[in-house]
Amino acid sequence: MENPVKVLLYEDNRDLREGIAFLLQATPGLVLAGAFPHVNNLKSELHAYMPDVVLLDINMPGMSGLEALPIIKSLYPKTQVIMQTVFDDDERIFQAVRSGAGGYLLKNTPPAEIIQAVFDVYRGGSPMTSSVARKVLQYFQQPPKSHPADHLLSGRENDILKGLMKGYSYKLIADELNISIDTVRTHIRNVYDKLQVNSKTEAILKAMKEGWIDEKA
Amino acid sequence: MENPVKVLLYEDNRDLREGIAFLLQATPGLVLAGAFPHVNNLKSELHAYMPDVVLLDINMPGMSGLEALPIIKSLYPKTQVIMQTVFDDDERIFQAVRSGAGGYLLKNTPPAEIIQAVFDVYRGGSPMTSSVARKVLQYFQQPPKSHPADHLLSGRENDILKGLMKGYSYKLIADELNISIDTVRTHIRNVYDKLQVNSKTEAILKAMKEGWIDEKA
DNA sequence: GTTGCCATCGCATAAAGGTGTGATTATCAG
DNA sequence: CTGATAATCACACCTTTATGCGATGGCAAC
């Protein structure tokens, strides 16, 4: 193998930190660049050690791992970051993933797999605890959500709403559906009632939040 | 542990099929319900064996695993399906994920991990080869697109746009920012010019398409 | 110190949107 | 047949938006 993989470790729990640090040091092909209990000197440490991989705990005193992640990725985009946490709540996971996390391991991950994960992420993989992976996958599988509108709005009302979501004016919608503008008004009125909103904008925002980004009709 | 996990295996390569079948049989807590080289009798086999987990090869003569997957998930939504393939191209992965795949392993996965994956997926996890996981994560990381607005719109213009994206009226925005409604008009005018739109709705839709769903200011 | 951008405000007007009230027709379930 | 729902249209009235034209003060770059 080529150069050893330089790893930087952030973990506030002393025992854990020293344990992992020992493992990293003891593994051929890996080099422990540093191990710290907080990310308050993140920038200078990054600059000093130029790590290939950062193992980043999320819950730390001071700046959290979630805040540190985007900083790392903006300064050194090629550096791979593996998040570690005891929690697998959706919010954290998605924030981490959006910010460019290269891996996401729960704290119960056995040490051997952590080591494996470091190599994985370095080679371009994304090691993930399977429960975390499930949450990510579920995000894609959402589509099977039943169109709330299907049972709430009538067919025509749906047509009108789609028109709104395409940014059309009443007149344009009327033209497209070959009905009068007053009819469009009526339908929109009913849509607003059912969606409990009272403006085009609110209706669109609600429709999007509710799930239908509307698959290009 | 409770009842053993019933596994159904589809794999056209005979050696592989028999190898994995043997492993499954030999593992305590697992029961091999059946092993077949194709999915042409999928429905009857599903009905006969009621598997908890299906190991599904993608490339098979006749119907492919990708076609079989949605059938399985629609008939037995709770059945977990692990896809197996030699390819990790984006197209297949996303199709599988959208169709409800519970796991995705490349063919080079060592047997022990396959067994582990079966248990994982049965417990609600989503075992994934790390290179596959990477592709999935990259989907989320697209957002790292630089805020186009940041260089296009001035600070205040951005504030106003955010107001619009929250569904506020001019008056509400004016109140919130403590400026006059006429000032709001002016800013909005400029925003429209810069975004090349000419209505609230278009501006919002464009802003969203361009990327900034705007993380709760 | 002039030029340019930003943020602020005003006024006026036309177009688009929101809402109240009411009506006709068709269709479908009970 | 009757009642409920859906889709269509009309008119009136007021509010919100869109846009043209103009103006002032601050600030930073050149």
GROMACS .gro file of C-alpha atoms (C1' of nucleotides) in nm:
model
  494
    1MET     CA    1   0.000   0.000   0.000
    2GLU     CA    2   0.107   0.357  -0.057
    3ASN     CA    3   0.129   0.621   0.206
    4PRO     CA    4  -0.036   0.556   0.536
    5VAL     CA    5  -0.373   0.718   0.596
    6LYS     CA    6  -0.350   1.014   0.829
    7VAL     CA    7  -0.630   1.020   1.082
    8LEU     CA    8  -0.741   1.297   1.312
    9LEU     CA    9  -0.964   1.203   1.604
   10TYR     CA   10  -1.212   1.419   1.793
   11GLU     CA   11  -1.382   1.256   2.087
   12ASP     CA   12  -1.453   1.410   2.423
   13ASN     CA   13  -1.476   1.088   2.622
   14ARG     CA   14  -1.127   1.026   2.739
   15ASP     CA   15  -1.140   0.649   2.759
   16LEU     CA   16  -1.295   0.618   2.418
   17ARG     CA   17  -1.051   0.862   2.268
   18GLU     CA   18  -0.750   0.688   2.407
   19GLY     CA   19  -0.886   0.351   2.312
   20ILE     CA   20  -0.950   0.443   1.954
   21ALA     CA   21  -0.627   0.635   1.936
   22PHE     CA   22  -0.437   0.329   2.047
   23LEU     CA   23  -0.606   0.117   1.787
   24LEU     CA   24  -0.536   0.363   1.511
   25GLN     CA   25  -0.173   0.382   1.608
   26ALA     CA   26  -0.143   0.008   1.621
   27THR     CA   27  -0.288  -0.046   1.278
   28PRO     CA   28  -0.046  -0.076   0.988
   29GLY     CA   29  -0.134   0.163   0.710
   30LEU     CA   30  -0.281   0.416   0.948
   31VAL     CA   31  -0.116   0.707   1.121
   32LEU     CA   32  -0.279   0.892   1.405
   33ALA     CA   33  -0.215   1.258   1.339
   34GLY     CA   34  -0.376   1.375   1.660
   35ALA     CA   35  -0.656   1.313   1.906
   36PHE     CA   36  -0.847   1.591   2.077
   37PRO     CA   37  -1.143   1.624   2.311
   38HIS     CA   38  -1.293   1.925   2.132
   39VAL     CA   39  -1.286   2.107   1.802
   40ASN     CA   40  -1.215   2.452   1.931
   41ASN     CA   41  -0.879   2.462   1.759
   42LEU     CA   42  -1.011   2.283   1.456
   43LYS     CA   43  -0.871   2.507   1.187
   44SER     CA   44  -0.518   2.518   1.313
   45GLU     CA   45  -0.517   2.144   1.376
   46LEU     CA   46  -0.645   2.075   1.029
   47HIS     CA   47  -0.378   2.296   0.883
   48ALA     CA   48  -0.106   2.142   1.094
   49TYR     CA   49  -0.187   1.777   1.035
   50MET     CA   50  -0.359   1.771   0.697
   51PRO     CA   51  -0.549   1.453   0.777
   52ASP     CA   52  -0.693   1.221   0.515
   53VAL     CA   53  -0.970   1.110   0.745
   54VAL     CA   54  -1.131   1.276   1.045
   55LEU     CA   55  -1.320   1.077   1.304
   56LEU     CA   56  -1.561   1.326   1.449
   57ASP     CA   57  -1.779   1.284   1.753
   58ILE     CA   58  -2.101   1.481   1.732
   59ASN     CA   59  -2.157   1.555   2.097
   60MET     CA   60  -1.868   1.749   2.232
   61PRO     CA   61  -1.840   2.040   2.471
   62GLY     CA   62  -1.818   2.368   2.287
   63MET     CA   63  -1.860   2.343   1.916
   64SER     CA   64  -2.040   2.028   1.811
   65GLY     CA   65  -1.929   1.789   1.545
   66LEU     CA   66  -2.220   1.893   1.329
   67GLU     CA   67  -2.096   2.249   1.332
   68ALA     CA   68  -1.740   2.143   1.270
   69LEU     CA   69  -1.821   1.925   0.972
   70PRO     CA   70  -1.910   2.198   0.724
   71ILE     CA   71  -1.600   2.389   0.826
   72ILE     CA   72  -1.382   2.091   0.752
   73LYS     CA   73  -1.548   2.023   0.420
   74SER     CA   74  -1.526   2.383   0.309
   75LEU     CA   75  -1.158   2.411   0.395
   76TYR     CA   76  -1.052   2.065   0.283
   77PRO     CA   77  -1.319   1.914   0.061
   78LYS     CA   78  -1.118   1.601  -0.004
   79THR     CA   79  -1.080   1.517   0.359
   80GLN     CA   80  -1.319   1.240   0.451
   81VAL     CA   81  -1.513   1.273   0.771
   82ILE     CA   82  -1.671   0.991   0.966
   83MET     CA   83  -1.932   1.104   1.214
   84GLN     CA   84  -1.971   0.921   1.541
   85THR     CA   85  -2.256   0.953   1.783
   86VAL     CA   86  -2.476   0.760   2.017
   87PHE     CA   87  -2.790   0.899   1.853
   88ASP     CA   88  -2.938   0.800   1.525
   89ASP     CA   89  -3.213   1.058   1.503
   90ASP     CA   90  -3.311   1.174   1.159
   91GLU     CA   91  -3.226   1.536   1.215
   92ARG     CA   92  -2.863   1.481   1.293
   93ILE     CA   93  -2.815   1.223   1.026
   94PHE     CA   94  -2.950   1.440   0.751
   95GLN     CA   95  -2.767   1.744   0.864
   96ALA     CA   96  -2.445   1.546   0.867
   97VAL     CA   97  -2.513   1.391   0.530
   98ARG     CA   98  -2.600   1.723   0.373
   99SER     CA   99  -2.285   1.875   0.511
  100GLY     CA  100  -2.078   1.614   0.337
  101ALA     CA  101  -2.017   1.342   0.592
  102GLY     CA  102  -1.838   1.048   0.434
  103GLY     CA  103  -1.953   0.798   0.691
  104TYR     CA  104  -2.176   0.770   0.992
  105LEU     CA  105  -2.115   0.524   1.271
  106LEU     CA  106  -2.301   0.474   1.595
  107LYS     CA  107  -2.094   0.454   1.908
  108ASN     CA  108  -2.166   0.087   1.955
  109THR     CA  109  -1.960   0.007   1.648
  110PRO     CA  110  -1.691  -0.246   1.735
  111PRO     CA  111  -1.335  -0.112   1.712
  112ALA     CA  112  -1.240  -0.340   1.429
  113GLU     CA  113  -1.516  -0.193   1.217
  114ILE     CA  114  -1.408   0.158   1.298
  115ILE     CA  115  -1.067   0.077   1.161
  116GLN     CA  116  -1.227  -0.083   0.860
  117ALA     CA  117  -1.444   0.224   0.814
  118VAL     CA  118  -1.141   0.450   0.804
  119PHE     CA  119  -0.997   0.250   0.518
  120ASP     CA  120  -1.335   0.232   0.350
  121VAL     CA  121  -1.394   0.601   0.355
  122TYR     CA  122  -1.042   0.668   0.240
  123ARG     CA  123  -1.100   0.448  -0.061
  124GLY     CA  124  -1.417   0.633  -0.150
  125GLY     CA  125  -1.676   0.425   0.031
  126SER     CA  126  -1.926   0.544   0.287
  127PRO     CA  127  -1.931   0.315   0.585
  128MET     CA  128  -2.257   0.343   0.770
  129THR     CA  129  -2.415   0.168   1.057
  130SER     CA  130  -2.701  -0.019   0.902
  131SER     CA  131  -2.967   0.152   1.109
  132VAL     CA  132  -2.840   0.483   0.982
  133ALA     CA  133  -2.837   0.356   0.628
  134ARG     CA  134  -3.198   0.257   0.669
  135LYS     CA  135  -3.299   0.611   0.756
  136VAL     CA  136  -3.121   0.744   0.456
  137LEU     CA  137  -3.286   0.491   0.228
  138GLN     CA  138  -3.626   0.567   0.370
  139TYR     CA  139  -3.584   0.915   0.245
  140PHE     CA  140  -3.597   0.786  -0.111
  141GLN     CA  141  -3.876   0.551  -0.045
  142GLN     CA  142  -4.107   0.826   0.076
  143PRO     CA  143  -4.275   0.856  -0.262
  144PRO     CA  144  -4.505   0.568  -0.168
  145LYS     CA  145  -4.679   0.825   0.052
  146SER     CA  146  -5.039   0.853  -0.049
  147HIS     CA  147  -5.106   1.179  -0.216
  148PRO     CA  148  -5.292   1.363   0.056
  149ALA     CA  149  -5.470   1.554  -0.216
  150ASP     CA  150  -5.609   1.246  -0.374
  151HIS     CA  151  -5.868   1.218  -0.107
  152LEU     CA  152  -5.888   1.579  -0.016
  153LEU     CA  153  -5.906   1.759  -0.345
  154SER     CA  154  -6.121   1.671  -0.640
  155GLY     CA  155  -5.967   1.599  -0.976
  156ARG     CA  156  -6.024   1.944  -1.108
  157GLU     CA  157  -5.903   2.107  -0.793
  158ASN     CA  158  -5.586   1.911  -0.831
  159ASP     CA  159  -5.544   2.035  -1.185
  160ILE     CA  160  -5.576   2.389  -1.065
  161LEU     CA  161  -5.327   2.335  -0.786
  162LYS     CA  162  -5.078   2.191  -1.029
  163GLY     CA  163  -5.121   2.501  -1.238
  164LEU     CA  164  -5.043   2.717  -0.938
  165MET     CA  165  -4.738   2.509  -0.863
  166LYS     CA  166  -4.611   2.576  -1.211
  167GLY     CA  167  -4.633   2.945  -1.140
  168TYR     CA  168  -4.926   3.010  -1.368
  169SER     CA  169  -5.168   3.298  -1.332
  170TYR     CA  170  -5.541   3.240  -1.308
  171LYS     CA  171  -5.575   3.338  -1.669
  172LEU     CA  172  -5.311   3.093  -1.787
  173ILE     CA  173  -5.469   2.813  -1.594
  174ALA     CA  174  -5.807   2.897  -1.738
  175ASP     CA  175  -5.664   2.888  -2.087
  176GLU     CA  176  -5.485   2.564  -2.035
  177LEU     CA  177  -5.790   2.389  -1.898
  178ASN     CA  178  -6.027   2.563  -2.135
  179ILE     CA  179  -6.251   2.701  -1.865
  180SER     CA  180  -6.338   3.052  -1.762
  181ILE     CA  181  -6.128   3.247  -1.521
  182ASP     CA  182  -6.420   3.265  -1.285
  183THR     CA  183  -6.431   2.891  -1.268
  184VAL     CA  184  -6.066   2.892  -1.182
  185ARG     CA  185  -6.143   3.133  -0.903
  186THR     CA  186  -6.410   2.905  -0.770
  187HIS     CA  187  -6.187   2.602  -0.770
  188ILE     CA  188  -5.905   2.791  -0.609
  189ARG     CA  189  -6.142   2.911  -0.343
  190ASN     CA  190  -6.230   2.550  -0.265
  191VAL     CA  191  -5.868   2.443  -0.268
  192TYR     CA  192  -5.785   2.717  -0.020
  193ASP     CA  193  -6.066   2.604   0.204
  194LYS     CA  194  -5.952   2.247   0.200
  195LEU     CA  195  -5.585   2.326   0.245
  196GLN     CA  196  -5.669   2.585   0.508
  197VAL     CA  197  -5.471   2.860   0.345
  198ASN     CA  198  -5.560   3.191   0.195
  199SER     CA  199  -5.313   3.278  -0.071
  200LYS     CA  200  -5.145   3.132  -0.371
  201THR     CA  201  -4.813   3.137  -0.199
  202GLU     CA  202  -4.932   2.955   0.110
  203ALA     CA  203  -5.104   2.696  -0.102
  204ILE     CA  204  -4.789   2.627  -0.301
  205LEU     CA  205  -4.568   2.610   0.004
  206LYS     CA  206  -4.812   2.383   0.180
  207ALA     CA  207  -4.848   2.159  -0.121
  208MET     CA  208  -4.473   2.123  -0.138
  209LYS     CA  209  -4.428   2.064   0.230
  210GLU     CA  210  -4.705   1.807   0.221
  211GLY     CA  211  -4.509   1.615  -0.029
  212TRP     CA  212  -4.612   1.671  -0.385
  213ILE     CA  213  -4.337   1.846  -0.560
  214ASP     CA  214  -4.562   1.730  -0.837
  215GLU     CA  215  -4.414   1.497  -1.086
  216LYS     CA  216  -4.414   1.706  -1.402
  217ALA     CA  217  -4.767   1.650  -1.526
  218MET     CA  218  -3.396  -1.534   1.982
  219GLU     CA  219  -3.749  -1.595   1.859
  220ASN     CA  220  -3.843  -1.764   1.538
  221PRO     CA  221  -3.573  -1.823   1.284
  222VAL     CA  222  -3.553  -1.582   0.993
  223LYS     CA  223  -3.690  -1.734   0.675
  224VAL     CA  224  -3.475  -1.654   0.375
  225LEU     CA  225  -3.551  -1.696   0.008
  226LEU     CA  226  -3.256  -1.687  -0.232
  227TYR     CA  227  -3.252  -1.595  -0.600
  228GLU     CA  228  -2.921  -1.631  -0.776
  229ASP     CA  229  -2.860  -1.770  -1.122
  230ASN     CA  230  -2.500  -1.871  -1.073
  231ARG     CA  231  -2.518  -2.226  -0.952
  232ASP     CA  232  -2.198  -2.231  -0.749
  233LEU     CA  233  -2.280  -1.908  -0.578
  234ARG     CA  234  -2.635  -2.012  -0.514
  235GLU     CA  235  -2.537  -2.338  -0.357
  236GLY     CA  236  -2.260  -2.181  -0.159
  237ILE     CA  237  -2.481  -1.917  -0.007
  238ALA     CA  238  -2.762  -2.167   0.042
  239PHE     CA  239  -2.532  -2.388   0.237
  240LEU     CA  240  -2.421  -2.104   0.454
  241LEU     CA  241  -2.776  -1.994   0.523
  242GLN     CA  242  -2.876  -2.344   0.618
  243ALA     CA  243  -2.581  -2.384   0.845
  244THR     CA  244  -2.646  -2.065   1.036
  245PRO     CA  245  -2.846  -2.092   1.357
  246GLY     CA  246  -3.139  -1.853   1.358
  247LEU     CA  247  -3.175  -1.868   0.981
  248VAL     CA  248  -3.387  -2.098   0.773
  249LEU     CA  249  -3.344  -2.132   0.401
  250ALA     CA  250  -3.692  -2.138   0.256
  251GLY     CA  251  -3.578  -2.193  -0.097
  252ALA     CA  252  -3.312  -2.114  -0.354
  253PHE     CA  253  -3.388  -2.055  -0.721
  254PRO     CA  254  -3.198  -1.950  -1.031
  255HIS     CA  255  -3.470  -1.720  -1.158
  256VAL     CA  256  -3.776  -1.526  -1.047
  257ASN     CA  257  -4.018  -1.653  -1.303
  258ASN     CA  258  -4.228  -1.825  -1.040
  259LEU     CA  259  -4.178  -1.544  -0.795
  260LYS     CA  260  -4.536  -1.496  -0.686
  261SER     CA  261  -4.613  -1.854  -0.610
  262GLU     CA  262  -4.284  -1.898  -0.432
  263LEU     CA  263  -4.345  -1.592  -0.221
  264HIS     CA  264  -4.687  -1.716  -0.132
  265ALA     CA  265  -4.563  -2.064  -0.053
  266TYR     CA  266  -4.267  -1.972   0.163
  267MET     CA  267  -4.359  -1.635   0.311
  268PRO     CA  268  -3.997  -1.534   0.356
  269ASP     CA  269  -3.883  -1.267   0.599
  270VAL     CA  270  -3.585  -1.179   0.386
  271VAL     CA  271  -3.519  -1.223   0.015
  272LEU     CA  272  -3.168  -1.227  -0.125
  273LEU     CA  273  -3.214  -1.110  -0.480
  274ASP     CA  274  -2.959  -1.112  -0.757
  275ILE     CA  275  -3.011  -0.837  -1.009
  276ASN     CA  276  -2.879  -1.005  -1.319
  277MET     CA  277  -3.077  -1.317  -1.389
  278PRO     CA  278  -3.207  -1.473  -1.705
  279GLY     CA  279  -3.567  -1.380  -1.766
  280MET     CA  280  -3.707  -1.126  -1.527
  281SER     CA  281  -3.437  -0.920  -1.355
  282GLY     CA  282  -3.412  -0.861  -0.987
  283LEU     CA  283  -3.492  -0.496  -1.042
  284GLU     CA  284  -3.822  -0.590  -1.196
  285ALA     CA  285  -3.893  -0.845  -0.928
  286LEU     CA  286  -3.829  -0.608  -0.640
  287PRO     CA  287  -4.135  -0.385  -0.679
  288ILE     CA  288  -4.351  -0.693  -0.715
  289ILE     CA  289  -4.224  -0.832  -0.390
  290LYS     CA  290  -4.266  -0.503  -0.206
  291SER     CA  291  -4.616  -0.450  -0.333
  292LEU     CA  292  -4.732  -0.798  -0.237
  293TYR     CA  293  -4.543  -0.824   0.090
  294PRO     CA  294  -4.431  -0.480   0.202
  295LYS     CA  295  -4.281  -0.610   0.522
  296THR     CA  296  -4.055  -0.857   0.349
  297GLN     CA  297  -3.703  -0.723   0.341
  298VAL     CA  298  -3.509  -0.753   0.020
  299ILE     CA  299  -3.134  -0.744  -0.014
  300MET     CA  300  -3.014  -0.677  -0.366
  301GLN     CA  301  -2.699  -0.837  -0.490
  302THR     CA  302  -2.508  -0.751  -0.802
  303VAL     CA  303  -2.163  -0.712  -0.946
  304PHE     CA  304  -2.242  -0.362  -1.066
  305ASP     CA  305  -2.266  -0.050  -0.859
  306ASP     CA  306  -2.384   0.190  -1.124
  307ASP     CA  307  -2.603   0.475  -1.012
  308GLU     CA  308  -2.901   0.381  -1.222
  309ARG     CA  309  -2.950   0.039  -1.072
  310ILE     CA  310  -2.884   0.152  -0.722
  311PHE     CA  311  -3.140   0.427  -0.730
  312GLN     CA  312  -3.398   0.218  -0.899
  313ALA     CA  313  -3.353  -0.047  -0.634
  314VAL     CA  314  -3.362   0.202  -0.352
  315ARG     CA  315  -3.672   0.370  -0.483
  316SER     CA  316  -3.842   0.037  -0.519
  317GLY     CA  317  -3.787  -0.034  -0.154
  318ALA     CA  318  -3.470  -0.235  -0.134
  319GLY     CA  319  -3.370  -0.295   0.225
  320GLY     CA  320  -3.007  -0.358   0.152
  321TYR     CA  321  -2.762  -0.355  -0.135
  322LEU     CA  322  -2.454  -0.571  -0.145
  323LEU     CA  323  -2.196  -0.613  -0.415
  324LYS     CA  324  -2.106  -0.965  -0.513
  325ASN     CA  325  -1.762  -0.940  -0.362
  326THR     CA  326  -1.915  -0.927  -0.016
  327PRO     CA  327  -1.766  -1.201   0.201
  328PRO     CA  328  -2.010  -1.473   0.303
  329ALA     CA  329  -1.996  -1.387   0.669
  330GLU     CA  330  -2.117  -1.037   0.592
  331ILE     CA  331  -2.399  -1.166   0.381
  332ILE     CA  332  -2.522  -1.363   0.678
  333GLN     CA  333  -2.477  -1.060   0.896
  334ALA     CA  334  -2.669  -0.852   0.644
  335VAL     CA  335  -2.964  -1.087   0.658
  336PHE     CA  336  -2.990  -1.038   1.030
  337ASP     CA  337  -2.933  -0.667   0.995
  338VAL     CA  338  -3.207  -0.615   0.746
  339TYR     CA  339  -3.443  -0.832   0.944
  340ARG     CA  340  -3.386  -0.611   1.246
  341GLY     CA  341  -3.463  -0.300   1.048
  342GLY     CA  342  -3.118  -0.199   0.935
  343SER     CA  343  -3.002  -0.145   0.580
  344PRO     CA  344  -2.675  -0.320   0.515
  345MET     CA  345  -2.495  -0.165   0.225
  346THR     CA  346  -2.161  -0.209   0.064
  347SER     CA  347  -1.981   0.112   0.143
  348SER     CA  348  -1.928   0.207  -0.219
  349VAL     CA  349  -2.301   0.184  -0.271
  350ALA     CA  350  -2.364   0.389   0.038
  351ARG     CA  351  -2.138   0.654  -0.102
  352LYS     CA  352  -2.349   0.691  -0.412
  353VAL     CA  353  -2.660   0.727  -0.208
  354LEU     CA  354  -2.502   0.989   0.014
  355GLN     CA  355  -2.378   1.185  -0.281
  356TYR     CA  356  -2.734   1.233  -0.381
  357PHE     CA  357  -2.789   1.442  -0.072
  358GLN     CA  358  -2.466   1.624  -0.098
  359GLN     CA  359  -2.553   1.783  -0.428
  360PRO     CA  360  -2.688   2.079  -0.232
  361PRO     CA  361  -2.330   2.193  -0.166
  362LYS     CA  362  -2.404   2.407  -0.469
  363SER     CA  363  -2.297   2.755  -0.376
  364HIS     CA  364  -2.588   2.974  -0.292
  365PRO     CA  365  -2.639   3.149  -0.620
  366ALA     CA  366  -2.817   3.424  -0.438
  367ASP     CA  367  -2.526   3.507  -0.221
  368HIS     CA  368  -2.349   3.670  -0.506
  369LEU     CA  369  -2.651   3.774  -0.697
  370LEU     CA  370  -2.871   3.929  -0.435
  371SER     CA  371  -2.772   4.181  -0.174
  372GLY     CA  372  -2.817   4.102   0.192
  373ARG     CA  373  -3.142   4.284   0.222
  374GLU     CA  374  -3.276   4.137  -0.097
  375ASN     CA  375  -3.208   3.798   0.046
  376ASP     CA  376  -3.401   3.885   0.359
  377ILE     CA  377  -3.697   3.984   0.149
  378LEU     CA  378  -3.678   3.669  -0.059
  379LYS     CA  379  -3.674   3.461   0.256
  380GLY     CA  380  -3.985   3.640   0.367
  381LEU     CA  381  -4.153   3.554   0.040
  382MET     CA  382  -4.048   3.193   0.078
  383LYS     CA  383  -4.218   3.186   0.413
  384GLY     CA  384  -4.538   3.289   0.246
  385TYR     CA  385  -4.543   3.637   0.393
  386SER     CA  386  -4.718   3.934   0.238
  387TYR     CA  387  -4.534   4.256   0.166
  388LYS     CA  388  -4.687   4.406   0.476
  389LEU     CA  389  -4.572   4.122   0.699
  390ILE     CA  390  -4.222   4.140   0.562
  391ALA     CA  391  -4.216   4.513   0.616
  392ASP     CA  392  -4.322   4.466   0.976
  393GLU     CA  393  -4.073   4.194   1.044
  394LEU     CA  394  -3.784   4.390   0.904
  395ASN     CA  395  -3.910   4.719   1.041
  396ILE     CA  396  -3.906   4.895   0.710
  397SER     CA  397  -4.181   5.052   0.506
  398ILE     CA  398  -4.386   4.855   0.263
  399ASP     CA  399  -4.259   5.071  -0.017
  400THR     CA  400  -3.908   4.969   0.062
  401VAL     CA  401  -4.014   4.611   0.045
  402ARG     CA  402  -4.159   4.680  -0.296
  403THR     CA  403  -3.834   4.829  -0.412
  404HIS     CA  404  -3.630   4.535  -0.296
  405ILE     CA  405  -3.869   4.288  -0.446
  406ARG     CA  406  -3.852   4.474  -0.771
  407ASN     CA  407  -3.476   4.433  -0.771
  408VAL     CA  408  -3.500   4.069  -0.676
  409TYR     CA  409  -3.734   4.006  -0.967
  410ASP     CA  410  -3.496   4.179  -1.202
  411LYS     CA  411  -3.204   3.973  -1.085
  412LEU     CA  412  -3.392   3.645  -1.084
  413GLN     CA  413  -3.555   3.729  -1.414
  414VAL     CA  414  -3.906   3.666  -1.294
  415ASN     CA  415  -4.211   3.881  -1.253
  416SER     CA  416  -4.422   3.742  -0.977
  417LYS     CA  417  -4.398   3.623  -0.622
  418THR     CA  418  -4.479   3.271  -0.725
  419GLU     CA  419  -4.216   3.252  -0.995
  420ALA     CA  420  -3.958   3.393  -0.761
  421ILE     CA  421  -4.035   3.132  -0.498
  422LEU     CA  422  -4.038   2.845  -0.742
  423LYS     CA  423  -3.715   2.961  -0.895
  424ALA     CA  424  -3.553   3.006  -0.559
  425MET     CA  425  -3.648   2.653  -0.466
  426LYS     CA  426  -3.541   2.501  -0.793
  427GLU     CA  427  -3.212   2.684  -0.770
  428GLY     CA  428  -3.147   2.509  -0.450
  429TRP     CA  429  -3.218   2.721  -0.149
  430ILE     CA  430  -3.510   2.577   0.029
  431ASP     CA  431  -3.354   2.801   0.286
  432GLU     CA  432  -3.280   2.633   0.612
  433LYS     CA  433  -3.504   2.799   0.868
  434ALA     CA  434  -3.334   3.139   0.908
  435DG     C1'  435  -1.471   6.344  -0.482
  436DT     C1'  436  -1.710   6.120  -0.801
  437DT     C1'  437  -1.904   5.695  -0.925
  438DG     C1'  438  -2.156   5.288  -0.795
  439DC     C1'  439  -2.409   4.997  -0.501
  440DC     C1'  440  -2.710   4.949  -0.114
  441DA     C1'  441  -3.094   5.053   0.169
  442DT     C1'  442  -3.446   5.346   0.257
  443DC     C1'  443  -3.899   5.579   0.140
  444DG     C1'  444  -4.301   5.788  -0.156
  445DC     C1'  445  -4.671   5.802  -0.504
  446DA     C1'  446  -4.946   5.639  -0.871
  447DT     C1'  447  -5.165   5.306  -1.157
  448DA     C1'  448  -5.288   4.882  -1.368
  449DA     C1'  449  -5.312   4.398  -1.322
  450DA     C1'  450  -5.376   3.993  -1.045
  451DG     C1'  451  -5.555   3.777  -0.662
  452DG     C1'  452  -5.905   3.678  -0.273
  453DT     C1'  453  -6.386   3.650  -0.115
  454DG     C1'  454  -6.902   3.694  -0.082
  455DT     C1'  455  -7.318   3.547  -0.303
  456DG     C1'  456  -7.559   3.294  -0.621
  457DA     C1'  457  -7.678   2.980  -1.021
  458DT     C1'  458  -7.690   2.578  -1.370
  459DT     C1'  459  -7.582   2.120  -1.505
  460DA     C1'  460  -7.424   1.638  -1.455
  461DT     C1'  461  -7.338   1.235  -1.213
  462DC     C1'  462  -7.372   0.897  -0.868
  463DA     C1'  463  -7.519   0.669  -0.441
  464DG     C1'  464  -7.895   0.558  -0.144
  465DC     C1'  465  -8.652   1.049  -0.661
  466DT     C1'  466  -8.349   1.297  -0.358
  467DG     C1'  467  -7.940   1.466  -0.183
  468DA     C1'  468  -7.446   1.509  -0.213
  469DT     C1'  469  -7.054   1.620  -0.487
  470DA     C1'  470  -6.833   1.809  -0.875
  471DA     C1'  471  -6.768   2.127  -1.240
  472DT     C1'  472  -6.904   2.513  -1.465
  473DC     C1'  473  -6.994   3.033  -1.491
  474DA     C1'  474  -7.113   3.534  -1.336
  475DC     C1'  475  -7.064   3.974  -1.092
  476DA     C1'  476  -6.918   4.267  -0.742
  477DC     C1'  477  -6.581   4.452  -0.415
  478DC     C1'  478  -6.176   4.499  -0.188
  479DT     C1'  479  -5.674   4.375  -0.113
  480DT     C1'  480  -5.234   4.257  -0.271
  481DT     C1'  481  -4.892   4.268  -0.624
  482DA     C1'  482  -4.628   4.446  -1.008
  483DT     C1'  483  -4.415   4.823  -1.206
  484DG     C1'  484  -4.285   5.304  -1.358
  485DC     C1'  485  -4.068   5.716  -1.192
  486DG     C1'  486  -3.828   5.954  -0.851
  487DA     C1'  487  -3.560   6.076  -0.426
  488DT     C1'  488  -3.226   6.075  -0.011
  489DG     C1'  489  -2.831   5.929   0.276
  490DG     C1'  490  -2.444   5.603   0.367
  491DC     C1'  491  -2.031   5.377   0.238
  492DA     C1'  492  -1.649   5.191  -0.014
  493DA     C1'  493  -1.359   5.182  -0.424
  494DC     C1'  494  -1.092   5.407  -0.741
   0.00000   0.00000   0.00000
